[in-house]
Amino acid sequence: FAPTQCTQIVKRKDAQSHIDTECEFKQVECDDCKTSNILRKDLIAHKSDSCPERICDCPFSQYGCTEQVKLKDLHDHAQQNEVWHLKLKIDYLEQTIANQRKKEKHKLVVLLKQSAYMYDLKAKRMHN
């Protein structure tokens, strides 16, 4: 049967081939999760965004978790590693704070050196 949303004009003799191989509105099956009611035009988006079988990074990867799990297993992974994830996030935040303090300390040292230099210049001018 021909998908009703398709507006592609094809020769009658090529219609079945079009439907079988290229029609964007034909319902196809995802090879990974076996969902069968996906429009061919939506299959790439399904595989990259919502397929429960796709492998994805843990949401805590930005804090150091290196686990990659199937989307359908992500919730279980998060629950089973909740304490470890919190420790990773705390470590990350502590490092961020330490780095910020170093930057602020460096800025203060630079300001103090500039102030000392200006003071020395002023003192030399007063003695001359």
mmCIF file of C-alpha atoms in Angstrom:
data_model
loop_
_atom_site.group_PDB
_atom_site.id
_atom_site.type_symbol
_atom_site.label_atom_id
_atom_site.label_comp_id
_atom_site.label_asym_id
_atom_site.label_seq_id
_atom_site.Cartn_x
_atom_site.Cartn_y
_atom_site.Cartn_z
ATOM 1 C CA PHE A 1 0.000 0.000 0.000
ATOM 2 C CA ALA A 2 1.163 3.544 -0.691
ATOM 3 C CA PRO A 3 1.734 5.916 2.232
ATOM 4 C CA THR A 4 -0.952 8.589 1.996
ATOM 5 C CA GLN A 5 1.278 11.495 3.100
ATOM 6 C CA CYS A 6 3.787 10.971 0.282
ATOM 7 C CA THR A 7 3.632 13.629 -2.415
ATOM 8 C CA GLN A 8 6.514 12.273 -4.504
ATOM 9 C CA ILE A 9 5.545 11.762 -8.124
ATOM 10 C CA VAL A 10 6.841 8.466 -9.475
ATOM 11 C CA LYS A 11 6.030 6.313 -12.488
ATOM 12 C CA ARG A 12 3.548 3.547 -11.777
ATOM 13 C CA LYS A 13 6.158 0.927 -12.662
ATOM 14 C CA ASP A 14 8.538 2.466 -10.053
ATOM 15 C CA ALA A 15 5.948 2.957 -7.315
ATOM 16 C CA GLN A 16 6.635 -0.248 -5.388
ATOM 17 C CA SER A 17 10.386 0.272 -5.588
ATOM 18 C CA HIS A 18 9.913 3.847 -4.318
ATOM 19 C CA ILE A 19 7.813 2.632 -1.395
ATOM 20 C CA ASP A 20 10.202 -0.203 -0.542
ATOM 21 C CA THR A 21 13.463 1.749 -0.716
ATOM 22 C CA GLU A 22 13.049 5.506 -0.495
ATOM 23 C CA CYS A 23 9.597 6.757 0.447
ATOM 24 C CA GLU A 24 10.035 8.931 3.525
ATOM 25 C CA PHE A 25 6.491 8.195 4.703
ATOM 26 C CA LYS A 26 6.730 4.413 4.753
ATOM 27 C CA GLN A 27 6.639 2.941 8.230
ATOM 28 C CA VAL A 28 9.857 1.061 8.946
ATOM 29 C CA GLU A 29 11.300 -0.874 11.853
ATOM 30 C CA CYS A 30 14.243 0.247 13.967
ATOM 31 C CA ASP A 31 16.913 -2.470 13.726
ATOM 32 C CA ASP A 32 17.976 -1.788 17.312
ATOM 33 C CA CYS A 33 14.748 -1.664 19.345
ATOM 34 C CA LYS A 34 12.410 -3.326 16.838
ATOM 35 C CA THR A 35 9.843 -0.507 17.052
ATOM 36 C CA SER A 36 7.975 -0.873 13.766
ATOM 37 C CA ASN A 37 5.804 2.217 13.347
ATOM 38 C CA ILE A 38 8.528 4.785 12.599
ATOM 39 C CA LEU A 39 8.348 6.814 9.414
ATOM 40 C CA ARG A 40 11.494 6.349 7.331
ATOM 41 C CA LYS A 41 12.055 10.129 7.449
ATOM 42 C CA ASP A 42 12.096 9.979 11.276
ATOM 43 C CA LEU A 43 14.325 6.918 11.680
ATOM 44 C CA ILE A 44 17.634 8.794 11.978
ATOM 45 C CA ALA A 45 16.192 11.113 14.635
ATOM 46 C CA HIS A 46 14.704 8.112 16.474
ATOM 47 C CA LYS A 47 18.061 6.325 16.515
ATOM 48 C CA SER A 48 19.965 9.385 17.696
ATOM 49 C CA ASP A 49 17.431 10.741 20.220
ATOM 50 C CA SER A 50 14.779 8.376 21.503
ATOM 51 C CA CYS A 51 15.684 4.776 20.687
ATOM 52 C CA PRO A 52 15.796 2.932 24.023
ATOM 53 C CA GLU A 53 18.650 0.780 22.680
ATOM 54 C CA ARG A 54 20.956 3.657 21.731
ATOM 55 C CA ILE A 55 24.164 3.989 23.721
ATOM 56 C CA CYS A 56 24.529 7.300 25.526
ATOM 57 C CA ASP A 57 26.885 8.986 27.946
ATOM 58 C CA CYS A 58 25.916 9.215 31.579
ATOM 59 C CA PRO A 59 24.557 12.694 32.420
ATOM 60 C CA PHE A 60 27.357 12.884 34.995
ATOM 61 C CA SER A 61 30.047 12.507 32.320
ATOM 62 C CA GLN A 62 30.794 16.229 32.704
ATOM 63 C CA TYR A 63 31.817 15.432 36.286
ATOM 64 C CA GLY A 64 33.876 12.359 35.416
ATOM 65 C CA CYS A 65 31.568 9.349 35.015
ATOM 66 C CA THR A 66 32.833 7.407 32.005
ATOM 67 C CA GLU A 67 29.950 4.921 31.783
ATOM 68 C CA GLN A 68 28.067 4.558 28.521
ATOM 69 C CA VAL A 69 24.741 2.772 28.825
ATOM 70 C CA LYS A 70 21.653 2.114 26.769
ATOM 71 C CA LEU A 71 19.042 4.846 27.078
ATOM 72 C CA LYS A 72 16.608 2.333 28.557
ATOM 73 C CA ASP A 73 19.160 1.532 31.327
ATOM 74 C CA LEU A 74 20.119 5.121 32.126
ATOM 75 C CA HIS A 75 17.676 5.525 35.019
ATOM 76 C CA ASP A 76 18.921 2.314 36.671
ATOM 77 C CA HIS A 77 22.536 3.406 36.204
ATOM 78 C CA ALA A 78 21.773 6.777 37.817
ATOM 79 C CA GLN A 79 20.033 5.149 40.789
ATOM 80 C CA GLN A 80 22.706 2.500 41.322
ATOM 81 C CA ASN A 81 25.501 5.090 41.219
ATOM 82 C CA GLU A 82 23.784 7.987 42.999
ATOM 83 C CA VAL A 83 26.339 8.335 45.799
ATOM 84 C CA TRP A 84 29.309 7.984 43.451
ATOM 85 C CA HIS A 85 27.793 10.569 41.080
ATOM 86 C CA LEU A 86 27.308 13.005 43.964
ATOM 87 C CA LYS A 87 30.923 12.486 45.019
ATOM 88 C CA LEU A 88 32.064 13.170 41.441
ATOM 89 C CA LYS A 89 30.012 16.364 41.383
ATOM 90 C CA ILE A 90 31.331 17.494 44.779
ATOM 91 C CA ASP A 91 34.926 16.827 43.658
ATOM 92 C CA TYR A 92 34.270 18.795 40.469
ATOM 93 C CA LEU A 93 32.789 21.731 42.385
ATOM 94 C CA GLU A 94 35.651 21.722 44.904
ATOM 95 C CA GLN A 95 38.171 21.802 42.044
ATOM 96 C CA THR A 96 36.231 24.610 40.363
ATOM 97 C CA ILE A 97 36.244 26.623 43.602
ATOM 98 C CA ALA A 98 39.984 25.978 44.102
ATOM 99 C CA ASN A 99 40.709 27.114 40.538
ATOM 100 C CA GLN A 100 38.605 30.238 41.029
ATOM 101 C CA ARG A 101 40.473 31.042 44.247
ATOM 102 C CA LYS A 102 43.815 30.693 42.427
ATOM 103 C CA LYS A 103 42.609 33.113 39.755
ATOM 104 C CA GLU A 104 41.411 35.608 42.367
ATOM 105 C CA LYS A 105 44.679 35.292 44.300
ATOM 106 C CA HIS A 106 46.647 35.923 41.106
ATOM 107 C CA LYS A 107 44.548 39.020 40.383
ATOM 108 C CA LEU A 108 45.224 40.331 43.902
ATOM 109 C CA VAL A 109 48.970 39.735 43.565
ATOM 110 C CA VAL A 110 48.993 41.622 40.262
ATOM 111 C CA LEU A 111 47.036 44.513 41.811
ATOM 112 C CA LEU A 112 49.391 44.627 44.797
ATOM 113 C CA LYS A 113 52.458 44.683 42.534
ATOM 114 C CA GLN A 114 50.918 47.458 40.450
ATOM 115 C CA SER A 115 50.103 49.421 43.588
ATOM 116 C CA ALA A 116 53.620 48.935 44.951
ATOM 117 C CA TYR A 117 55.098 50.059 41.643
ATOM 118 C CA MET A 118 52.890 53.175 41.583
ATOM 119 C CA TYR A 119 53.809 53.900 45.207
ATOM 120 C CA ASP A 120 57.531 53.602 44.384
ATOM 121 C CA LEU A 121 57.139 55.969 41.432
ATOM 122 C CA LYS A 122 55.321 58.486 43.569
ATOM 123 C CA ALA A 123 57.942 58.225 46.311
ATOM 124 C CA LYS A 124 60.808 58.755 43.829
ATOM 125 C CA ARG A 125 59.077 61.833 42.388
ATOM 126 C CA MET A 126 58.632 63.272 45.860
ATOM 127 C CA HIS A 127 62.355 62.860 46.624
ATOM 128 C CA ASN A 128 63.457 64.462 43.376
#
